[in-house]
């Protein structure tokens, strides 16, 4: 089964190189909104999360990744036969890496935006995905900082793309 990464970042630094590396290693890239556009504009094959969920991004982008097919893909314990049976029955594929950085809420608060503008920088999907992935850290690699991209690529190469073999201090 091909590995899958969900990449949805506010700060795009280094994300093209990370996605290129993953694609070269046979990973499928899932993404949302601006990140999907950024990757696709660079010519990278990327699957929109809505193609996975069967549900469109909506409410001005407020709802993208808040879906059982995303969170089941993150939370399924690969070594648990019942989990994997359920995944098969529900036609849900696993997600093996989440690369997310959060909306810059505190920066926006200090920028003097209006209340209505500022409230749009309260991230819901990002923290939710991070918590789902972290709960299943044995199977899902969690990546939030561009400074870690190179180290993670090195670790993935050493582990032959098996996220379960990545040391916990990199997860």
N, CA and C atoms as an extended XYZ file, in Angstrom:
513
Properties=species:S:1:pos:R:3:atomname:S:1:resname:S:1:resid:I:1 pbc="F F F"
N         0.844       -1.174        0.000 N   UNK     1
C         0.000        0.000        0.000 CA  UNK     1
C         0.893        1.242        0.000 C   UNK     1
N         0.584        2.182       -0.851 N   UNK     2
C         1.361        3.418       -0.931 CA  UNK     2
C         1.196        4.237        0.337 C   UNK     2
N         2.246        4.911        0.717 N   UNK     3
C         2.195        5.815        1.860 CA  UNK     3
C         1.476        7.087        1.431 C   UNK     3
N         0.800        7.712        2.397 N   UNK     4
C         0.065        8.946        2.122 CA  UNK     4
C         0.451       10.012        3.129 C   UNK     4
N         0.645       11.211        2.610 N   UNK     5
C         0.949       12.366        3.458 CA  UNK     5
C        -0.129       13.411        3.245 C   UNK     5
N        -0.583       13.992        4.343 N   UNK     6
C        -1.503       15.112        4.266 CA  UNK     6
C        -0.701       16.358        4.611 C   UNK     6
N        -0.590       17.248        3.641 N   UNK     7
C         0.191       18.470        3.808 CA  UNK     7
C        -0.758       19.659        3.698 C   UNK     7
N        -0.826       20.439        4.768 N   UNK     8
C        -1.696       21.613        4.802 CA  UNK     8
C        -1.023       22.654        5.691 C   UNK     8
N        -0.324       23.576        5.063 N   UNK     9
C         0.503       24.514        5.828 CA  UNK     9
C         0.150       25.967        5.516 C   UNK     9
N         0.236       26.802        6.536 N   UNK    10
C         0.072       28.236        6.338 CA  UNK    10
C         1.363       28.805        5.754 C   UNK    10
N         2.496       28.426        6.362 N   UNK    11
C         3.818       28.873        5.891 CA  UNK    11
C         4.343       27.840        4.903 C   UNK    11
N         4.596       28.260        3.682 N   UNK    12
C         4.925       27.341        2.599 CA  UNK    12
C         6.425       27.075        2.446 C   UNK    12
N         7.273       27.718        3.231 N   UNK    13
C         8.723       27.520        3.114 CA  UNK    13
C         9.062       26.032        3.188 C   UNK    13
N         9.833       25.554        2.225 N   UNK    14
C        10.333       24.185        2.238 CA  UNK    14
C         9.329       23.109        1.893 C   UNK    14
N         8.078       23.463        1.733 N   UNK    15
C         7.057       22.431        1.525 CA  UNK    15
C         7.158       21.806        0.132 C   UNK    15
N         7.576       22.568       -0.863 N   UNK    16
C         7.743       21.986       -2.208 CA  UNK    16
C         8.799       20.900       -2.196 C   UNK    16
N         9.927       21.176       -1.556 N   UNK    17
C        11.013       20.201       -1.501 CA  UNK    17
C        10.596       18.948       -0.737 C   UNK    17
N         9.857       19.145        0.354 N   UNK    18
C         9.365       18.002        1.120 CA  UNK    18
C         8.426       17.162        0.263 C   UNK    18
N         7.469       17.807       -0.383 N   UNK    19
C         6.508       17.082       -1.217 CA  UNK    19
C         7.212       16.383       -2.380 C   UNK    19
N         8.175       17.049       -2.997 N   UNK    20
C         8.922       16.421       -4.094 CA  UNK    20
C         9.631       15.160       -3.615 C   UNK    20
N        10.273       15.252       -2.463 N   UNK    21
C        10.959       14.093       -1.888 CA  UNK    21
C         9.963       12.944       -1.694 C   UNK    21
N         8.830       13.237       -1.054 N   UNK    22
C         7.845       12.190       -0.777 CA  UNK    22
C         7.327       11.564       -2.063 C   UNK    22
N         7.029       12.388       -3.050 N   UNK    23
C         6.535       11.875       -4.336 CA  UNK    23
C         7.586       10.976       -4.989 C   UNK    23
N         8.838       11.411       -4.962 N   UNK    24
C         9.916       10.591       -5.535 CA  UNK    24
C        10.030        9.247       -4.838 C   UNK    24
N         9.648        9.191       -3.572 N   UNK    25
C         9.713        7.948       -2.799 CA  UNK    25
C         8.411        7.154       -2.878 C   UNK    25
N         7.471        7.599       -3.715 N   UNK    26
C         6.255        6.844       -3.958 CA  UNK    26
C         5.056        7.211       -3.100 C   UNK    26
N         5.145        8.303       -2.361 N   UNK    27
C         4.040        8.735       -1.511 CA  UNK    27
C         2.978        9.452       -2.329 C   UNK    27
N         1.738        9.335       -1.897 N   UNK    28
C         0.640       10.141       -2.422 CA  UNK    28
C         0.510       11.358       -1.515 C   UNK    28
N         0.300       12.515       -2.116 N   UNK    29
C         0.154       13.756       -1.359 CA  UNK    29
C        -1.307       14.185       -1.386 C   UNK    29
N        -1.867       14.384       -0.190 N   UNK    30
C        -3.199       14.962       -0.032 CA  UNK    30
C        -3.004       16.384        0.454 C   UNK    30
N        -3.873       17.280        0.028 N   UNK    31
C        -3.710       18.657        0.487 CA  UNK    31
C        -5.017       19.425        0.382 C   UNK    31
N        -4.958       20.662        0.891 N   UNK    32
C        -6.132       21.528        0.931 CA  UNK    32
C        -5.794       22.893        0.376 C   UNK    32
N        -6.822       23.593       -0.047 N   UNK    33
C        -6.773       25.005       -0.401 CA  UNK    33
C        -5.482       25.542       -0.976 C   UNK    33
N        -4.902       26.498       -0.249 N   UNK    34
C        -3.713       27.201       -0.722 CA  UNK    34
C        -2.502       26.305       -0.862 C   UNK    34
N        -2.362       25.333        0.015 N   UNK    35
C        -1.225       24.413       -0.087 CA  UNK    35
C        -1.368       23.553       -1.330 C   UNK    35
N        -2.561       23.058       -1.588 N   UNK    36
C        -2.784       22.252       -2.793 CA  UNK    36
C        -2.454       23.070       -4.036 C   UNK    36
N        -2.919       24.295       -4.069 N   UNK    37
C        -2.641       25.170       -5.214 CA  UNK    37
C        -1.137       25.397       -5.361 C   UNK    37
N        -0.460       25.654       -4.262 N   UNK    38
C         0.993       25.886       -4.264 CA  UNK    38
C         1.734       24.678       -4.852 C   UNK    38
N         1.356       23.487       -4.424 N   UNK    39
C         2.008       22.271       -4.908 CA  UNK    39
C         1.650       21.990       -6.364 C   UNK    39
N         0.380       22.130       -6.704 N   UNK    40
C        -0.075       21.867       -8.076 CA  UNK    40
C         0.526       22.875       -9.051 C   UNK    40
N         0.629       24.149       -8.633 N   UNK    41
C         1.225       25.167       -9.504 CA  UNK    41
C         2.688       24.865       -9.804 C   UNK    41
N         3.337       24.111       -8.916 N   UNK    42
C         4.728       23.706       -9.137 CA  UNK    42
C         4.809       22.420       -9.955 C   UNK    42
N         3.654       21.918      -10.386 N   UNK    43
C         3.621       20.731      -11.225 CA  UNK    43
C         3.608       19.414      -10.470 C   UNK    43
N         3.390       19.462       -9.161 N   UNK    44
C         3.384       18.226       -8.378 CA  UNK    44
C         1.998       17.589       -8.388 C   UNK    44
N         1.948       16.262       -8.468 N   UNK    45
C         0.651       15.587       -8.376 CA  UNK    45
C         0.151       15.637       -6.944 C   UNK    45
N        -1.025       16.150       -6.762 N   UNK    46
C        -1.579       16.309       -5.418 CA  UNK    46
C        -3.071       16.024       -5.473 C   UNK    46
N        -3.561       15.314       -4.481 N   UNK    47
C        -4.978       14.975       -4.387 CA  UNK    47
C        -5.648       15.916       -3.405 C   UNK    47
N        -6.710       16.538       -3.843 N   UNK    48
C        -7.459       17.418       -2.958 CA  UNK    48
C        -8.154       16.575       -1.888 C   UNK    48
N        -8.106       17.036       -0.659 N   UNK    49
C        -8.746       16.323        0.448 CA  UNK    49
C       -10.214       16.053        0.137 C   UNK    49
N       -10.878       16.960       -0.549 N   UNK    50
C       -12.293       16.751       -0.859 CA  UNK    50
C       -12.505       15.538       -1.770 C   UNK    50
N       -11.496       15.164       -2.548 N   UNK    51
C       -11.605       13.951       -3.362 CA  UNK    51
C       -11.557       12.708       -2.477 C   UNK    51
N       -10.915       12.809       -1.344 N   UNK    52
C       -10.835       11.702       -0.389 CA  UNK    52
C       -12.113       11.623        0.440 C   UNK    52
N       -12.580       12.769        0.893 N   UNK    53
C       -13.731       12.789        1.796 CA  UNK    53
C       -15.056       12.689        1.055 C   UNK    53
N       -15.069       13.102       -0.212 N   UNK    54
C       -16.324       13.173       -0.945 CA  UNK    54
C       -17.178       14.342       -0.496 C   UNK    54
N       -16.539       15.290        0.199 N   UNK    55
C       -17.241       16.446        0.748 CA  UNK    55
C       -16.444       17.691        0.386 C   UNK    55
N       -17.076       18.711       -0.172 N   UNK    56
C       -16.308       19.880       -0.615 CA  UNK    56
C       -15.822       20.741        0.548 C   UNK    56
N       -14.689       21.389        0.307 N   UNK    57
C       -14.244       22.434        1.228 CA  UNK    57
C       -15.357       23.469        1.252 C   UNK    57
N       -15.731       23.936        2.435 N   UNK    58
C       -16.876       24.843        2.481 CA  UNK    58
C       -16.728       25.890        3.579 C   UNK    58
N       -17.709       26.749        3.653 N   UNK    59
C       -17.767       27.831        4.638 CA  UNK    59
C       -16.498       28.685        4.595 C   UNK    59
N       -16.157       29.121        3.388 N   UNK    60
C       -14.972       29.963        3.166 CA  UNK    60
C       -13.696       29.299        3.648 C   UNK    60
N       -13.613       27.973        3.514 N   UNK    61
C       -12.415       27.248        3.910 CA  UNK    61
C       -12.376       26.852        5.371 C   UNK    61
N       -13.422       27.138        6.113 N   UNK    62
C       -13.439       26.769        7.538 CA  UNK    62
C       -13.516       25.253        7.725 C   UNK    62
N       -14.133       24.551        6.778 N   UNK    63
C       -14.254       23.102        6.874 CA  UNK    63
C       -13.539       22.481        5.676 C   UNK    63
N       -12.462       21.763        5.977 N   UNK    64
C       -11.672       21.089        4.946 CA  UNK    64
C       -11.342       19.667        5.384 C   UNK    64
N       -10.669       19.558        6.517 N   UNK    65
C       -10.148       18.263        6.963 CA  UNK    65
C       -10.934       17.666        8.120 C   UNK    65
N       -11.969       18.336        8.563 N   UNK    66
C       -12.785       17.833        9.676 CA  UNK    66
C       -13.758       16.792        9.139 C   UNK    66
N       -13.258       15.575        8.957 N   UNK    67
C       -14.054       14.524        8.333 CA  UNK    67
C       -13.573       13.164        8.842 C   UNK    67
N       -14.498       12.207        9.033 N   UNK    68
C       -14.094       10.878        9.510 CA  UNK    68
C       -13.079       10.173        8.624 C   UNK    68
N       -13.119       10.386        7.312 N   UNK    69
C       -12.149        9.705        6.450 CA  UNK    69
C       -10.729       10.224        6.682 C   UNK    69
N       -10.612       11.455        7.116 N   UNK    70
C        -9.290       11.992        7.453 CA  UNK    70
C        -8.860       11.464        8.813 C   UNK    70
N        -9.711       11.593        9.799 N   UNK    71
C        -9.297       11.226       11.154 CA  UNK    71
C        -9.215        9.719       11.363 C   UNK    71
N       -10.040        8.939       10.688 N   UNK    72
C        -9.878        7.489       10.732 CA  UNK    72
C        -8.548        7.105       10.081 C   UNK    72
N        -8.209        7.784        8.981 N   UNK    73
C        -6.936        7.521        8.312 CA  UNK    73
C        -5.739        7.808        9.200 C   UNK    73
N        -5.889        8.777       10.087 N   UNK    74
C        -4.817        9.119       11.020 CA  UNK    74
C        -4.821        8.225       12.259 C   UNK    74
N        -5.991        7.873       12.745 N   UNK    75
C        -6.102        7.201       14.041 CA  UNK    75
C        -6.050        5.676       13.980 C   UNK    75
N        -6.207        5.091       12.809 N   UNK    76
C        -6.202        3.630       12.706 CA  UNK    76
C        -4.845        3.058       13.112 C   UNK    76
N        -4.877        2.159       14.072 N   UNK    77
C        -3.657        1.482       14.505 CA  UNK    77
C        -3.386        0.356       13.519 C   UNK    77
N        -2.285        0.457       12.814 N   UNK    78
C        -1.988       -0.474       11.715 CA  UNK    78
C        -1.865       -1.914       12.193 C   UNK    78
N        -1.377       -2.133       13.406 N   UNK    79
C        -1.192       -3.485       13.933 CA  UNK    79
C        -2.472       -4.056       14.547 C   UNK    79
N        -3.537       -3.298       14.553 N   UNK    80
C        -4.808       -3.741       15.119 CA  UNK    80
C        -5.686       -4.262       13.982 C   UNK    80
N        -5.860       -5.563       13.936 N   UNK    81
C        -6.610       -6.185       12.834 CA  UNK    81
C        -8.038       -5.658       12.741 C   UNK    81
N        -8.670       -5.394       13.875 N   UNK    82
C       -10.037       -4.861       13.855 CA  UNK    82
C       -10.072       -3.458       13.255 C   UNK    82
N        -9.085       -2.635       13.602 N   UNK    83
C        -9.017       -1.297       13.002 CA  UNK    83
C        -8.883       -1.414       11.489 C   UNK    83
N        -7.983       -2.269       11.050 N   UNK    84
C        -7.729       -2.364        9.615 CA  UNK    84
C        -8.918       -2.986        8.883 C   UNK    84
N        -9.624       -3.900        9.544 N   UNK    85
C       -10.837       -4.469        8.954 CA  UNK    85
C       -11.894       -3.380        8.782 C   UNK    85
N       -12.065       -2.567        9.816 N   UNK    86
C       -13.024       -1.466        9.745 CA  UNK    86
C       -12.645       -0.489        8.642 C   UNK    86
N       -11.362       -0.180        8.547 N   UNK    87
C       -10.893        0.736        7.487 CA  UNK    87
C       -11.257        0.184        6.117 C   UNK    87
N       -11.047       -1.101        5.924 N   UNK    88
C       -11.381       -1.734        4.651 CA  UNK    88
C       -12.883       -1.685        4.389 C   UNK    88
N       -13.671       -2.013        5.398 N   UNK    89
C       -15.124       -1.998        5.244 CA  UNK    89
C       -15.654       -0.607        4.911 C   UNK    89
N       -15.003        0.426        5.458 N   UNK    90
C       -15.431        1.807        5.233 CA  UNK    90
C       -14.743        2.461        4.034 C   UNK    90
N       -13.881        1.702        3.362 N   UNK    91
C       -13.108        2.231        2.226 CA  UNK    91
C       -12.317        3.482        2.614 C   UNK    91
N       -11.613        3.381        3.733 N   UNK    92
C       -10.779        4.481        4.213 CA  UNK    92
C        -9.329        4.036        4.142 C   UNK    92
N        -8.481        4.884        3.598 N   UNK    93
C        -7.046        4.612        3.521 CA  UNK    93
C        -6.321        5.319        4.658 C   UNK    93
N        -5.227        4.730        5.066 N   UNK    94
C        -4.434        5.326        6.131 CA  UNK    94
C        -3.699        6.562        5.640 C   UNK    94
N        -3.373        7.427        6.578 N   UNK    95
C        -2.525        8.601        6.335 CA  UNK    95
C        -1.316        8.426        7.245 C   UNK    95
N        -0.128        8.473        6.676 N   UNK    96
C         1.089        8.101        7.385 CA  UNK    96
C         1.939        9.274        7.843 C   UNK    96
N         1.663       10.436        7.324 N   UNK    97
C         2.415       11.631        7.700 CA  UNK    97
C         1.481       12.826        7.617 C   UNK    97
N         1.539       13.666        8.625 N   UNK    98
C         0.796       14.923        8.613 CA  UNK    98
C         1.811       16.044        8.729 C   UNK    98
N         1.777       16.942        7.767 N   UNK    99
C         2.625       18.130        7.802 CA  UNK    99
C         1.695       19.340        7.881 C   UNK    99
N         1.681       19.957        9.052 N   UNK   100
C         0.779       21.074        9.323 CA  UNK   100
C         1.529       22.126       10.107 C   UNK   100
N         1.347       23.375        9.732 N   UNK   101
C         1.693       24.453       10.656 CA  UNK   101
C         0.452       25.313       10.784 C   UNK   101
N         0.288       25.885       11.937 N   UNK   102
C        -0.994       26.502       12.287 CA  UNK   102
C        -1.090       27.949       11.848 C   UNK   102
N        -2.314       28.410       11.731 N   UNK   103
C        -2.568       29.812       11.414 CA  UNK   103
C        -1.900       30.689       12.480 C   UNK   103
N        -1.376       31.824       12.082 N   UNK   104
C        -0.647       32.692       13.021 CA  UNK   104
C        -1.581       33.594       13.840 C   UNK   104
N        -2.386       32.969       14.681 N   UNK   105
C        -3.395       33.712       15.431 CA  UNK   105
C        -2.785       34.842       16.260 C   UNK   105
N        -1.765       34.551       17.049 N   UNK   106
C        -1.207       35.574       17.940 CA  UNK   106
C        -0.574       36.723       17.164 C   UNK   106
N         0.050       36.404       16.036 N   UNK   107
C         0.595       37.470       15.183 CA  UNK   107
C        -0.531       38.374       14.681 C   UNK   107
N        -1.629       37.753       14.303 N   UNK   108
C        -2.754       38.524       13.763 CA  UNK   108
C        -3.429       39.358       14.846 C   UNK   108
N        -3.481       38.841       16.057 N   UNK   109
C        -4.035       39.624       17.171 CA  UNK   109
C        -3.203       40.893       17.349 C   UNK   109
N        -1.892       40.749       17.301 N   UNK   110
C        -0.992       41.893       17.496 CA  UNK   110
C        -0.963       42.826       16.289 C   UNK   110
N        -1.436       42.345       15.146 N   UNK   111
C        -1.407       43.157       13.927 CA  UNK   111
C        -2.513       44.204       13.888 C   UNK   111
N        -3.417       44.150       14.858 N   UNK   112
C        -4.457       45.162       14.920 CA  UNK   112
C        -5.610       44.945       13.954 C   UNK   112
N        -5.811       43.699       13.551 N   UNK   113
C        -6.944       43.408       12.673 CA  UNK   113
C        -8.247       43.571       13.456 C   UNK   113
N        -9.331       43.674       12.736 N   UNK   114
C       -10.633       43.729       13.393 CA  UNK   114
C       -10.905       42.376       14.063 C   UNK   114
N       -11.857       42.373       14.968 N   UNK   115
C       -12.244       41.128       15.631 CA  UNK   115
C       -12.649       40.069       14.607 C   UNK   115
N       -13.499       40.455       13.647 N   UNK   116
C       -13.973       39.496       12.644 CA  UNK   116
C       -12.846       38.978       11.766 C   UNK   116
N       -11.863       39.809       11.453 N   UNK   117
C       -10.704       39.343       10.681 CA  UNK   117
C        -9.837       38.412       11.525 C   UNK   117
N        -9.629       38.779       12.775 N   UNK   118
C        -8.763       37.998       13.653 CA  UNK   118
C        -9.341       36.619       13.935 C   UNK   118
N       -10.630       36.534       14.143 N   UNK   119
C       -11.247       35.260       14.499 CA  UNK   119
C       -11.052       34.217       13.393 C   UNK   119
N       -10.872       34.654       12.168 N   UNK   120
C       -10.648       33.718       11.062 CA  UNK   120
C        -9.285       33.031       11.155 C   UNK   120
N        -8.415       33.523       12.018 N   UNK   121
C        -7.100       32.908       12.209 CA  UNK   121
C        -7.086       31.950       13.400 C   UNK   121
N        -8.238       31.625       13.928 N   UNK   122
C        -8.326       30.566       14.928 CA  UNK   122
C        -8.381       29.252       14.152 C   UNK   122
N        -7.332       28.463       14.265 N   UNK   123
C        -7.206       27.224       13.506 CA  UNK   123
C        -7.954       26.105       14.227 C   UNK   123
N        -8.783       25.394       13.493 N   UNK   124
C        -9.532       24.275       14.044 CA  UNK   124
C        -9.015       22.950       13.461 C   UNK   124
N        -8.966       22.866       12.151 N   UNK   125
C        -8.555       21.620       11.492 CA  UNK   125
C        -7.116       21.238       11.774 C   UNK   125
N        -6.212       22.221       11.770 N   UNK   126
C        -4.798       21.923       12.012 CA  UNK   126
C        -4.557       21.272       13.362 C   UNK   126
N        -4.986       21.908       14.456 N   UNK   127
C        -4.780       21.277       15.763 CA  UNK   127
C        -5.481       19.923       15.885 C   UNK   127
N        -6.629       19.796       15.245 N   UNK   128
C        -7.361       18.528       15.321 CA  UNK   128
C        -6.572       17.423       14.628 C   UNK   128
N        -6.026       17.710       13.453 N   UNK   129
C        -5.200       16.708       12.763 CA  UNK   129
C        -3.945       16.384       13.557 C   UNK   129
N        -3.320       17.411       14.129 N   UNK   130
C        -2.110       17.170       14.916 CA  UNK   130
C        -2.392       16.269       16.113 C   UNK   130
N        -3.509       16.490       16.773 N   UNK   131
C        -3.853       15.650       17.922 CA  UNK   131
C        -4.167       14.218       17.488 C   UNK   131
N        -4.885       14.056       16.385 N   UNK   132
C        -5.170       12.705       15.893 CA  UNK   132
C        -3.876       11.984       15.534 C   UNK   132
N        -3.008       12.670       14.822 N   UNK   133
C        -1.740       12.062       14.418 CA  UNK   133
C        -0.860       11.756       15.626 C   UNK   133
N        -0.805       12.672       16.574 N   UNK   134
C         0.018       12.461       17.761 CA  UNK   134
C        -0.509       11.291       18.585 C   UNK   134
N        -1.809       11.140       18.658 N   UNK   135
C        -2.381       10.016       19.400 CA  UNK   135
C        -1.929        8.694       18.787 C   UNK   135
N        -1.717        8.681       17.483 N   UNK   136
C        -1.278        7.473       16.787 CA  UNK   136
C         0.177        7.614       16.326 C   UNK   136
N         0.995        8.173       17.199 N   UNK   137
C         2.392        8.466       16.849 CA  UNK   137
C         3.201        7.239       16.441 C   UNK   137
N         2.774        6.054       16.822 N   UNK   138
C         3.503        4.856       16.413 CA  UNK   138
C         3.417        4.625       14.912 C   UNK   138
N         2.330        5.109       14.298 N   UNK   139
C         2.118        4.865       12.872 CA  UNK   139
C         2.154        6.121       12.012 C   UNK   139
N         1.994        7.287       12.629 N   UNK   140
C         1.877        8.527       11.859 CA  UNK   140
C         2.984        9.489       12.272 C   UNK   140
N         3.672        9.989       11.302 N   UNK   141
C         4.727       10.972       11.527 CA  UNK   141
C         4.097       12.361       11.520 C   UNK   141
N         4.382       13.135       12.545 N   UNK   142
C         3.825       14.470       12.703 CA  UNK   142
C         4.924       15.487       12.440 C   UNK   142
N         4.669       16.390       11.525 N   UNK   143
C         5.672       17.366       11.117 CA  UNK   143
C         5.054       18.758       11.136 C   UNK   143
N         5.616       19.644       11.975 N   UNK   144
C         5.045       20.984       12.128 CA  UNK   144
C         6.027       22.107       11.851 C   UNK   144
N         7.296       21.803       11.772 N   UNK   145
C         8.313       22.849       11.692 CA  UNK   145
C         9.203       22.635       10.474 C   UNK   145
N         9.306       23.640        9.636 N   UNK   146
C        10.138       23.553        8.439 CA  UNK   146
C        11.581       23.187        8.793 C   UNK   146
N        12.035       23.559        9.974 N   UNK   147
C        13.398       23.243       10.399 CA  UNK   147
C        13.608       21.734       10.536 C   UNK   147
N        12.530       20.960       10.617 N   UNK   148
C        12.631       19.507       10.765 CA  UNK   148
C        12.499       18.747        9.448 C   UNK   148
N        12.170       19.414        8.370 N   UNK   149
C        11.904       18.714        7.114 CA  UNK   149
C        13.105       17.873        6.660 C   UNK   149
N        14.292       18.439        6.677 N   UNK   150
C        15.477       17.704        6.202 CA  UNK   150
C        15.773       16.498        7.080 C   UNK   150
N        15.681       16.677        8.393 N   UNK   151
C        15.942       15.571        9.307 CA  UNK   151
C        14.918       14.451        9.112 C   UNK   151
N        13.690       14.809        8.871 N   UNK   152
C        12.654       13.806        8.642 CA  UNK   152
C        12.895       13.081        7.319 C   UNK   152
N        13.292       13.802        6.295 N   UNK   153
C        13.601       13.147        5.015 CA  UNK   153
C        14.746       12.145        5.200 C   UNK   153
N        15.757       12.524        5.940 N   UNK   154
C        16.879       11.632        6.211 CA  UNK   154
C        16.411       10.401        6.983 C   UNK   154
N        15.577       10.624        8.001 N   UNK   155
C        15.068        9.512        8.805 CA  UNK   155
C        14.178        8.589        7.978 C   UNK   155
N        13.346        9.157        7.114 N   UNK   156
C        12.495        8.329        6.255 CA  UNK   156
C        13.331        7.483        5.299 C   UNK   156
N        14.375        8.062        4.752 N   UNK   157
C        15.253        7.307        3.858 CA  UNK   157
C        15.885        6.149        4.616 C   UNK   157
N        16.390        6.420        5.817 N   UNK   158
C        17.023        5.376        6.629 CA  UNK   158
C        16.018        4.287        7.013 C   UNK   158
N        14.781        4.669        7.230 N   UNK   159
C        13.731        3.719        7.634 CA  UNK   159
C        13.011        3.109        6.435 C   UNK   159
N        13.513        3.369        5.247 N   UNK   160
C        12.901        2.876        4.009 CA  UNK   160
C        11.420        3.238        3.934 C   UNK   160
N        11.106        4.475        4.320 N   UNK   161
C         9.769        5.069        4.261 CA  UNK   161
C         8.792        4.476        5.267 C   UNK   161
N         9.259        3.654        6.189 N   UNK   162
C         8.386        3.048        7.200 CA  UNK   162
C         8.303        3.982        8.404 C   UNK   162
N         7.204        4.700        8.518 N   UNK   163
C         7.074        5.694        9.592 CA  UNK   163
C         7.110        5.057       10.971 C   UNK   163
N         6.759        3.785       11.087 N   UNK   164
C         6.798        3.134       12.396 CA  UNK   164
C         8.226        2.916       12.885 C   UNK   164
N         9.194        3.051       11.990 N   UNK   165
C        10.605        2.875       12.375 CA  UNK   165
C        11.316        4.188       12.675 C   UNK   165
N        10.583        5.287       12.602 N   UNK   166
C        11.179        6.595       12.889 CA  UNK   166
C        11.283        6.742       14.413 C   UNK   166
N        12.437        7.140       14.917 N   UNK   167
C        12.577        7.314       16.380 CA  UNK   167
C        11.560        8.323       16.922 C   UNK   167
N        11.102        8.070       18.122 N   UNK   168
C        10.080        8.924       18.729 CA  UNK   168
C        10.522       10.376       18.863 C   UNK   168
N        11.816       10.623       19.014 N   UNK   169
C        12.238       12.016       19.159 CA  UNK   169
C        12.091       12.813       17.870 C   UNK   169
N        11.778       12.148       16.765 N   UNK   170
C        11.478       12.844       15.516 CA  UNK   170
C         9.982       12.906       15.245 C   UNK   170
N         9.195       12.305       16.102 N   UNK   171
C         7.748       12.273       15.870 CA  UNK   171
C         7.066       13.345       16.657 C   UNK   171
